[in-house]
């Protein structure tokens, strides 16, 4: 087979993630892989994500290049991928997930509970803002964009007391040593799909679909399917204050899904859970979302959207 062209964003984290997938494909299939970097709207703009397009801003250009045949496969952070399927593309593999938790990086090695009242915490995520405010710690959240080093630099320079990032990204970059606390999901549920990667190819490219299949992890796929099904049923994008985490428990026999829909101020919020067979992952997400909608989740999502 000729060399596979792998489309990726050009950020350090995206290239690192894509390189990991390329290395695995080389090792497990013997095929050669070439990385092709593609600029996306999310990379080119420094504006808050909630103001210029929301879900898909980090993946749209890469997916268009894939659909046009400019690359043969693409690797995304799954949490950036819209929940609506693209009929041109196949989600051919979801590899084993990294730790999905959010991570605090704070001055002086502090944890969330040790930060003083009034401490400034940087994050660009309404989901994180909502859950931080709900904890009632008296901290101030500060809007934040930029790559990992830019965000960490705000702490080392003293401009911020802490930042919240996905632990998975720090781990993939070999920077997990800077984490001062991996935040318990009881305090902060991650974004649906956080910590997982998505490997896409064209729906009619049977050869690449077969190659990517060796990377797929059924347990991870079931978990993120439940999370993304919930997000889709809530009709909430990646910038909405929605957190969800599914786990496979009881020796793989049960899927347990927890979710929260919040409001930027931190109150009120709706937090519910559901469980069932991993084979019913999509239905579990839909069922839990329906329960949350019955509790008024749509009003919270709408309020947070119109407040920006």
JSON list of N, CA and C in Angstrom, two decimals, residues 17-74:
[
{"chain": "A", "resi": 17, "resn": "UNK", "atom": "N", "xyz": [-0.52, 13.71, 19.37]},
{"chain": "A", "resi": 17, "resn": "UNK", "atom": "CA", "xyz": [-1.57, 12.67, 19.34]},
{"chain": "A", "resi": 17, "resn": "UNK", "atom": "C", "xyz": [-1.55, 11.94, 18.01]},
{"chain": "A", "resi": 18, "resn": "UNK", "atom": "N", "xyz": [-1.45, 12.68, 16.93]},
{"chain": "A", "resi": 18, "resn": "UNK", "atom": "CA", "xyz": [-1.45, 12.06, 15.60]},
{"chain": "A", "resi": 18, "resn": "UNK", "atom": "C", "xyz": [-0.21, 11.21, 15.38]},
{"chain": "A", "resi": 19, "resn": "UNK", "atom": "N", "xyz": [0.92, 11.67, 15.90]},
{"chain": "A", "resi": 19, "resn": "UNK", "atom": "CA", "xyz": [2.15, 10.89, 15.78]},
{"chain": "A", "resi": 19, "resn": "UNK", "atom": "C", "xyz": [2.04, 9.57, 16.53]},
{"chain": "A", "resi": 20, "resn": "UNK", "atom": "N", "xyz": [1.36, 9.58, 17.65]},
{"chain": "A", "resi": 20, "resn": "UNK", "atom": "CA", "xyz": [1.14, 8.35, 18.42]},
{"chain": "A", "resi": 20, "resn": "UNK", "atom": "C", "xyz": [0.32, 7.36, 17.60]},
{"chain": "A", "resi": 21, "resn": "UNK", "atom": "N", "xyz": [-0.74, 7.85, 16.95]},
{"chain": "A", "resi": 21, "resn": "UNK", "atom": "CA", "xyz": [-1.56, 6.97, 16.12]},
{"chain": "A", "resi": 21, "resn": "UNK", "atom": "C", "xyz": [-0.74, 6.47, 14.93]},
{"chain": "A", "resi": 22, "resn": "UNK", "atom": "N", "xyz": [0.05, 7.35, 14.31]},
{"chain": "A", "resi": 22, "resn": "UNK", "atom": "CA", "xyz": [0.88, 6.95, 13.18]},
{"chain": "A", "resi": 22, "resn": "UNK", "atom": "C", "xyz": [1.86, 5.85, 13.58]},
{"chain": "A", "resi": 23, "resn": "UNK", "atom": "N", "xyz": [2.47, 6.02, 14.76]},
{"chain": "A", "resi": 23, "resn": "UNK", "atom": "CA", "xyz": [3.42, 5.01, 15.25]},
{"chain": "A", "resi": 23, "resn": "UNK", "atom": "C", "xyz": [2.73, 3.67, 15.47]},
{"chain": "A", "resi": 24, "resn": "UNK", "atom": "N", "xyz": [1.53, 3.69, 16.02]},
{"chain": "A", "resi": 24, "resn": "UNK", "atom": "CA", "xyz": [0.80, 2.44, 16.25]},
{"chain": "A", "resi": 24, "resn": "UNK", "atom": "C", "xyz": [0.43, 1.77, 14.94]},
{"chain": "A", "resi": 25, "resn": "UNK", "atom": "N", "xyz": [0.01, 2.55, 13.96]},
{"chain": "A", "resi": 25, "resn": "UNK", "atom": "CA", "xyz": [-0.33, 1.98, 12.66]},
{"chain": "A", "resi": 25, "resn": "UNK", "atom": "C", "xyz": [0.89, 1.34, 12.00]},
{"chain": "A", "resi": 26, "resn": "UNK", "atom": "N", "xyz": [2.03, 2.02, 12.08]},
{"chain": "A", "resi": 26, "resn": "UNK", "atom": "CA", "xyz": [3.26, 1.45, 11.51]},
{"chain": "A", "resi": 26, "resn": "UNK", "atom": "C", "xyz": [3.60, 0.13, 12.20]},
{"chain": "A", "resi": 27, "resn": "UNK", "atom": "N", "xyz": [3.51, 0.12, 13.54]},
{"chain": "A", "resi": 27, "resn": "UNK", "atom": "CA", "xyz": [3.91, -1.06, 14.31]},
{"chain": "A", "resi": 27, "resn": "UNK", "atom": "C", "xyz": [2.95, -2.24, 14.10]},
{"chain": "A", "resi": 28, "resn": "UNK", "atom": "N", "xyz": [1.66, -1.96, 13.97]},
{"chain": "A", "resi": 28, "resn": "UNK", "atom": "CA", "xyz": [0.68, -3.04, 13.95]},
{"chain": "A", "resi": 28, "resn": "UNK", "atom": "C", "xyz": [0.23, -3.46, 12.55]},
{"chain": "A", "resi": 29, "resn": "UNK", "atom": "N", "xyz": [0.49, -2.62, 11.56]},
{"chain": "A", "resi": 29, "resn": "UNK", "atom": "CA", "xyz": [0.06, -2.97, 10.20]},
{"chain": "A", "resi": 29, "resn": "UNK", "atom": "C", "xyz": [1.21, -2.95, 9.19]},
{"chain": "A", "resi": 30, "resn": "UNK", "atom": "N", "xyz": [2.32, -2.32, 9.55]},
{"chain": "A", "resi": 30, "resn": "UNK", "atom": "CA", "xyz": [3.45, -2.22, 8.63]},
{"chain": "A", "resi": 30, "resn": "UNK", "atom": "C", "xyz": [3.32, -1.14, 7.58]},
{"chain": "A", "resi": 31, "resn": "UNK", "atom": "N", "xyz": [2.21, -0.40, 7.59]},
{"chain": "A", "resi": 31, "resn": "UNK", "atom": "CA", "xyz": [2.00, 0.65, 6.59]},
{"chain": "A", "resi": 31, "resn": "UNK", "atom": "C", "xyz": [2.77, 1.91, 7.00]},
{"chain": "A", "resi": 32, "resn": "UNK", "atom": "N", "xyz": [3.23, 2.68, 6.04]},
{"chain": "A", "resi": 32, "resn": "UNK", "atom": "CA", "xyz": [3.91, 3.93, 6.32]},
{"chain": "A", "resi": 32, "resn": "UNK", "atom": "C", "xyz": [2.87, 5.05, 6.42]},
{"chain": "A", "resi": 33, "resn": "UNK", "atom": "N", "xyz": [3.11, 6.01, 7.32]},
{"chain": "A", "resi": 33, "resn": "UNK", "atom": "CA", "xyz": [2.16, 7.10, 7.56]},
{"chain": "A", "resi": 33, "resn": "UNK", "atom": "C", "xyz": [2.91, 8.42, 7.54]},
{"chain": "A", "resi": 34, "resn": "UNK", "atom": "N", "xyz": [2.34, 9.39, 6.83]},
{"chain": "A", "resi": 34, "resn": "UNK", "atom": "CA", "xyz": [2.91, 10.74, 6.73]},
{"chain": "A", "resi": 34, "resn": "UNK", "atom": "C", "xyz": [1.92, 11.73, 7.32]},
{"chain": "A", "resi": 35, "resn": "UNK", "atom": "N", "xyz": [2.38, 12.59, 8.22]},
{"chain": "A", "resi": 35, "resn": "UNK", "atom": "CA", "xyz": [1.51, 13.60, 8.82]},
{"chain": "A", "resi": 35, "resn": "UNK", "atom": "C", "xyz": [1.38, 14.81, 7.90]},
{"chain": "A", "resi": 36, "resn": "UNK", "atom": "N", "xyz": [0.16, 15.30, 7.75]},
{"chain": "A", "resi": 36, "resn": "UNK", "atom": "CA", "xyz": [-0.14, 16.49, 6.96]},
{"chain": "A", "resi": 36, "resn": "UNK", "atom": "C", "xyz": [-0.85, 17.48, 7.89]},
{"chain": "A", "resi": 37, "resn": "UNK", "atom": "N", "xyz": [-0.22, 18.61, 8.18]},
{"chain": "A", "resi": 37, "resn": "UNK", "atom": "CA", "xyz": [-0.82, 19.57, 9.10]},
{"chain": "A", "resi": 37, "resn": "UNK", "atom": "C", "xyz": [-1.78, 20.50, 8.35]},
{"chain": "A", "resi": 38, "resn": "UNK", "atom": "N", "xyz": [-2.91, 20.78, 9.00]},
{"chain": "A", "resi": 38, "resn": "UNK", "atom": "CA", "xyz": [-3.99, 21.57, 8.40]},
{"chain": "A", "resi": 38, "resn": "UNK", "atom": "C", "xyz": [-4.40, 22.64, 9.40]},
{"chain": "A", "resi": 39, "resn": "UNK", "atom": "N", "xyz": [-4.48, 23.88, 8.95]},
{"chain": "A", "resi": 39, "resn": "UNK", "atom": "CA", "xyz": [-4.89, 24.99, 9.81]},
{"chain": "A", "resi": 39, "resn": "UNK", "atom": "C", "xyz": [-6.40, 25.01, 9.95]},
{"chain": "A", "resi": 40, "resn": "UNK", "atom": "N", "xyz": [-6.89, 25.19, 11.19]},
{"chain": "A", "resi": 40, "resn": "UNK", "atom": "CA", "xyz": [-8.34, 25.23, 11.43]},
{"chain": "A", "resi": 40, "resn": "UNK", "atom": "C", "xyz": [-8.73, 26.60, 11.97]},
{"chain": "A", "resi": 41, "resn": "UNK", "atom": "N", "xyz": [-10.03, 26.90, 11.89]},
{"chain": "A", "resi": 41, "resn": "UNK", "atom": "CA", "xyz": [-10.54, 28.17, 12.41]},
{"chain": "A", "resi": 41, "resn": "UNK", "atom": "C", "xyz": [-10.21, 28.33, 13.88]},
{"chain": "A", "resi": 42, "resn": "UNK", "atom": "N", "xyz": [-10.33, 27.26, 14.64]},
{"chain": "A", "resi": 42, "resn": "UNK", "atom": "CA", "xyz": [-10.04, 27.33, 16.07]},
{"chain": "A", "resi": 42, "resn": "UNK", "atom": "C", "xyz": [-8.59, 27.69, 16.35]},
{"chain": "A", "resi": 43, "resn": "UNK", "atom": "N", "xyz": [-7.68, 27.28, 15.46]},
{"chain": "A", "resi": 43, "resn": "UNK", "atom": "CA", "xyz": [-6.27, 27.60, 15.64]},
{"chain": "A", "resi": 43, "resn": "UNK", "atom": "C", "xyz": [-5.96, 29.05, 15.25]},
{"chain": "A", "resi": 44, "resn": "UNK", "atom": "N", "xyz": [-6.68, 29.56, 14.24]},
{"chain": "A", "resi": 44, "resn": "UNK", "atom": "CA", "xyz": [-6.36, 30.88, 13.70]},
{"chain": "A", "resi": 44, "resn": "UNK", "atom": "C", "xyz": [-6.93, 32.03, 14.52]},
{"chain": "A", "resi": 45, "resn": "UNK", "atom": "N", "xyz": [-7.98, 31.77, 15.29]},
{"chain": "A", "resi": 45, "resn": "UNK", "atom": "CA", "xyz": [-8.63, 32.83, 16.06]},
{"chain": "A", "resi": 45, "resn": "UNK", "atom": "C", "xyz": [-8.27, 32.72, 17.53]},
{"chain": "A", "resi": 46, "resn": "UNK", "atom": "N", "xyz": [-8.09, 33.88, 18.16]},
{"chain": "A", "resi": 46, "resn": "UNK", "atom": "CA", "xyz": [-7.83, 33.91, 19.61]},
{"chain": "A", "resi": 46, "resn": "UNK", "atom": "C", "xyz": [-9.09, 34.30, 20.38]},
{"chain": "A", "resi": 47, "resn": "UNK", "atom": "N", "xyz": [-10.21, 34.47, 19.68]},
{"chain": "A", "resi": 47, "resn": "UNK", "atom": "CA", "xyz": [-11.46, 34.84, 20.34]},
{"chain": "A", "resi": 47, "resn": "UNK", "atom": "C", "xyz": [-12.00, 33.66, 21.15]},
{"chain": "A", "resi": 48, "resn": "UNK", "atom": "N", "xyz": [-12.83, 33.93, 22.17]},
{"chain": "A", "resi": 48, "resn": "UNK", "atom": "CA", "xyz": [-13.45, 32.84, 22.92]},
{"chain": "A", "resi": 48, "resn": "UNK", "atom": "C", "xyz": [-14.22, 31.91, 21.98]},
{"chain": "A", "resi": 49, "resn": "UNK", "atom": "N", "xyz": [-14.10, 30.61, 22.20]},
{"chain": "A", "resi": 49, "resn": "UNK", "atom": "CA", "xyz": [-14.74, 29.65, 21.30]},
{"chain": "A", "resi": 49, "resn": "UNK", "atom": "C", "xyz": [-16.24, 29.84, 21.22]},
{"chain": "A", "resi": 50, "resn": "UNK", "atom": "N", "xyz": [-16.85, 30.31, 22.31]},
{"chain": "A", "resi": 50, "resn": "UNK", "atom": "CA", "xyz": [-18.30, 30.46, 22.34]},
{"chain": "A", "resi": 50, "resn": "UNK", "atom": "C", "xyz": [-18.78, 31.58, 21.43]},
{"chain": "A", "resi": 51, "resn": "UNK", "atom": "N", "xyz": [-17.86, 32.42, 20.91]},
{"chain": "A", "resi": 51, "resn": "UNK", "atom": "CA", "xyz": [-18.27, 33.57, 20.12]},
{"chain": "A", "resi": 51, "resn": "UNK", "atom": "C", "xyz": [-18.14, 33.37, 18.62]},
{"chain": "A", "resi": 52, "resn": "UNK", "atom": "N", "xyz": [-17.51, 32.25, 18.18]},
{"chain": "A", "resi": 52, "resn": "UNK", "atom": "CA", "xyz": [-17.27, 32.18, 16.73]},
{"chain": "A", "resi": 52, "resn": "UNK", "atom": "C", "xyz": [-17.44, 30.79, 16.13]},
{"chain": "A", "resi": 53, "resn": "UNK", "atom": "N", "xyz": [-18.38, 30.03, 16.64]},
{"chain": "A", "resi": 53, "resn": "UNK", "atom": "CA", "xyz": [-18.68, 28.80, 15.92]},
{"chain": "A", "resi": 53, "resn": "UNK", "atom": "C", "xyz": [-18.91, 27.59, 16.77]},
{"chain": "A", "resi": 54, "resn": "UNK", "atom": "N", "xyz": [-18.39, 27.60, 18.00]},
{"chain": "A", "resi": 54, "resn": "UNK", "atom": "CA", "xyz": [-18.67, 26.48, 18.88]},
{"chain": "A", "resi": 54, "resn": "UNK", "atom": "C", "xyz": [-18.14, 25.16, 18.36]},
{"chain": "A", "resi": 55, "resn": "UNK", "atom": "N", "xyz": [-18.99, 24.13, 18.40]},
{"chain": "A", "resi": 55, "resn": "UNK", "atom": "CA", "xyz": [-18.56, 22.77, 18.10]},
{"chain": "A", "resi": 55, "resn": "UNK", "atom": "C", "xyz": [-18.09, 22.65, 16.65]},
{"chain": "A", "resi": 56, "resn": "UNK", "atom": "N", "xyz": [-16.94, 22.02, 16.47]},
{"chain": "A", "resi": 56, "resn": "UNK", "atom": "CA", "xyz": [-16.43, 21.75, 15.14]},
{"chain": "A", "resi": 56, "resn": "UNK", "atom": "C", "xyz": [-15.35, 22.69, 14.66]},
{"chain": "A", "resi": 57, "resn": "UNK", "atom": "N", "xyz": [-15.06, 23.76, 15.41]},
{"chain": "A", "resi": 57, "resn": "UNK", "atom": "CA", "xyz": [-14.10, 24.75, 14.91]},
{"chain": "A", "resi": 57, "resn": "UNK", "atom": "C", "xyz": [-12.68, 24.19, 14.80]},
{"chain": "A", "resi": 58, "resn": "UNK", "atom": "N", "xyz": [-12.39, 23.15, 15.57]},
{"chain": "A", "resi": 58, "resn": "UNK", "atom": "CA", "xyz": [-11.05, 22.56, 15.53]},
{"chain": "A", "resi": 58, "resn": "UNK", "atom": "C", "xyz": [-10.94, 21.39, 14.56]},
{"chain": "A", "resi": 59, "resn": "UNK", "atom": "N", "xyz": [-12.05, 20.97, 13.99]},
{"chain": "A", "resi": 59, "resn": "UNK", "atom": "CA", "xyz": [-12.01, 19.77, 13.15]},
{"chain": "A", "resi": 59, "resn": "UNK", "atom": "C", "xyz": [-12.55, 19.97, 11.74]},
{"chain": "A", "resi": 60, "resn": "UNK", "atom": "N", "xyz": [-13.31, 21.04, 11.49]},
{"chain": "A", "resi": 60, "resn": "UNK", "atom": "CA", "xyz": [-14.00, 21.19, 10.21]},
{"chain": "A", "resi": 60, "resn": "UNK", "atom": "C", "xyz": [-13.04, 21.17, 9.03]},
{"chain": "A", "resi": 61, "resn": "UNK", "atom": "N", "xyz": [-11.95, 21.94, 9.10]},
{"chain": "A", "resi": 61, "resn": "UNK", "atom": "CA", "xyz": [-11.03, 22.02, 7.97]},
{"chain": "A", "resi": 61, "resn": "UNK", "atom": "C", "xyz": [-10.35, 20.67, 7.72]},
{"chain": "A", "resi": 62, "resn": "UNK", "atom": "N", "xyz": [-10.03, 19.96, 8.79]},
{"chain": "A", "resi": 62, "resn": "UNK", "atom": "CA", "xyz": [-9.38, 18.65, 8.65]},
{"chain": "A", "resi": 62, "resn": "UNK", "atom": "C", "xyz": [-10.36, 17.66, 8.01]},
{"chain": "A", "resi": 63, "resn": "UNK", "atom": "N", "xyz": [-11.61, 17.71, 8.43]},
{"chain": "A", "resi": 63, "resn": "UNK", "atom": "CA", "xyz": [-12.61, 16.79, 7.87]},
{"chain": "A", "resi": 63, "resn": "UNK", "atom": "C", "xyz": [-12.89, 17.10, 6.40]},
{"chain": "A", "resi": 64, "resn": "UNK", "atom": "N", "xyz": [-12.88, 18.37, 6.04]},
{"chain": "A", "resi": 64, "resn": "UNK", "atom": "CA", "xyz": [-13.09, 18.72, 4.63]},
{"chain": "A", "resi": 64, "resn": "UNK", "atom": "C", "xyz": [-11.93, 18.22, 3.77]},
{"chain": "A", "resi": 65, "resn": "UNK", "atom": "N", "xyz": [-10.70, 18.34, 4.29]},
{"chain": "A", "resi": 65, "resn": "UNK", "atom": "CA", "xyz": [-9.55, 17.83, 3.55]},
{"chain": "A", "resi": 65, "resn": "UNK", "atom": "C", "xyz": [-9.64, 16.32, 3.38]},
{"chain": "A", "resi": 66, "resn": "UNK", "atom": "N", "xyz": [-10.15, 15.64, 4.41]},
{"chain": "A", "resi": 66, "resn": "UNK", "atom": "CA", "xyz": [-10.32, 14.19, 4.34]},
{"chain": "A", "resi": 66, "resn": "UNK", "atom": "C", "xyz": [-11.38, 13.83, 3.31]},
{"chain": "A", "resi": 67, "resn": "UNK", "atom": "N", "xyz": [-12.52, 14.50, 3.36]},
{"chain": "A", "resi": 67, "resn": "UNK", "atom": "CA", "xyz": [-13.60, 14.21, 2.42]},
{"chain": "A", "resi": 67, "resn": "UNK", "atom": "C", "xyz": [-13.18, 14.49, 0.97]},
{"chain": "A", "resi": 68, "resn": "UNK", "atom": "N", "xyz": [-12.32, 15.48, 0.79]},
{"chain": "A", "resi": 68, "resn": "UNK", "atom": "CA", "xyz": [-11.86, 15.86, -0.55]},
{"chain": "A", "resi": 68, "resn": "UNK", "atom": "C", "xyz": [-10.75, 14.97, -1.08]},
{"chain": "A", "resi": 69, "resn": "UNK", "atom": "N", "xyz": [-10.26, 14.05, -0.25]},
{"chain": "A", "resi": 69, "resn": "UNK", "atom": "CA", "xyz": [-9.21, 13.15, -0.69]},
{"chain": "A", "resi": 69, "resn": "UNK", "atom": "C", "xyz": [-7.81, 13.71, -0.56]},
{"chain": "A", "resi": 70, "resn": "UNK", "atom": "N", "xyz": [-7.67, 14.85, 0.12]},
{"chain": "A", "resi": 70, "resn": "UNK", "atom": "CA", "xyz": [-6.34, 15.45, 0.31]},
{"chain": "A", "resi": 70, "resn": "UNK", "atom": "C", "xyz": [-5.53, 14.68, 1.35]},
{"chain": "A", "resi": 71, "resn": "UNK", "atom": "N", "xyz": [-6.21, 14.01, 2.27]},
{"chain": "A", "resi": 71, "resn": "UNK", "atom": "CA", "xyz": [-5.57, 13.11, 3.24]},
{"chain": "A", "resi": 71, "resn": "UNK", "atom": "C", "xyz": [-6.40, 11.83, 3.28]},
{"chain": "A", "resi": 72, "resn": "UNK", "atom": "N", "xyz": [-5.84, 10.77, 3.86]},
{"chain": "A", "resi": 72, "resn": "UNK", "atom": "CA", "xyz": [-6.50, 9.47, 3.88]},
{"chain": "A", "resi": 72, "resn": "UNK", "atom": "C", "xyz": [-7.18, 9.15, 5.20]},
{"chain": "A", "resi": 73, "resn": "UNK", "atom": "N", "xyz": [-6.71, 9.76, 6.26]},
{"chain": "A", "resi": 73, "resn": "UNK", "atom": "CA", "xyz": [-7.33, 9.60, 7.57]},
{"chain": "A", "resi": 73, "resn": "UNK", "atom": "C", "xyz": [-7.07, 10.85, 8.38]},
{"chain": "A", "resi": 74, "resn": "UNK", "atom": "N", "xyz": [-7.81, 11.01, 9.46]},
{"chain": "A", "resi": 74, "resn": "UNK", "atom": "CA", "xyz": [-7.64, 12.17, 10.33]},
{"chain": "A", "resi": 74, "resn": "UNK", "atom": "C", "xyz": [-7.75, 11.71, 11.78]}
]
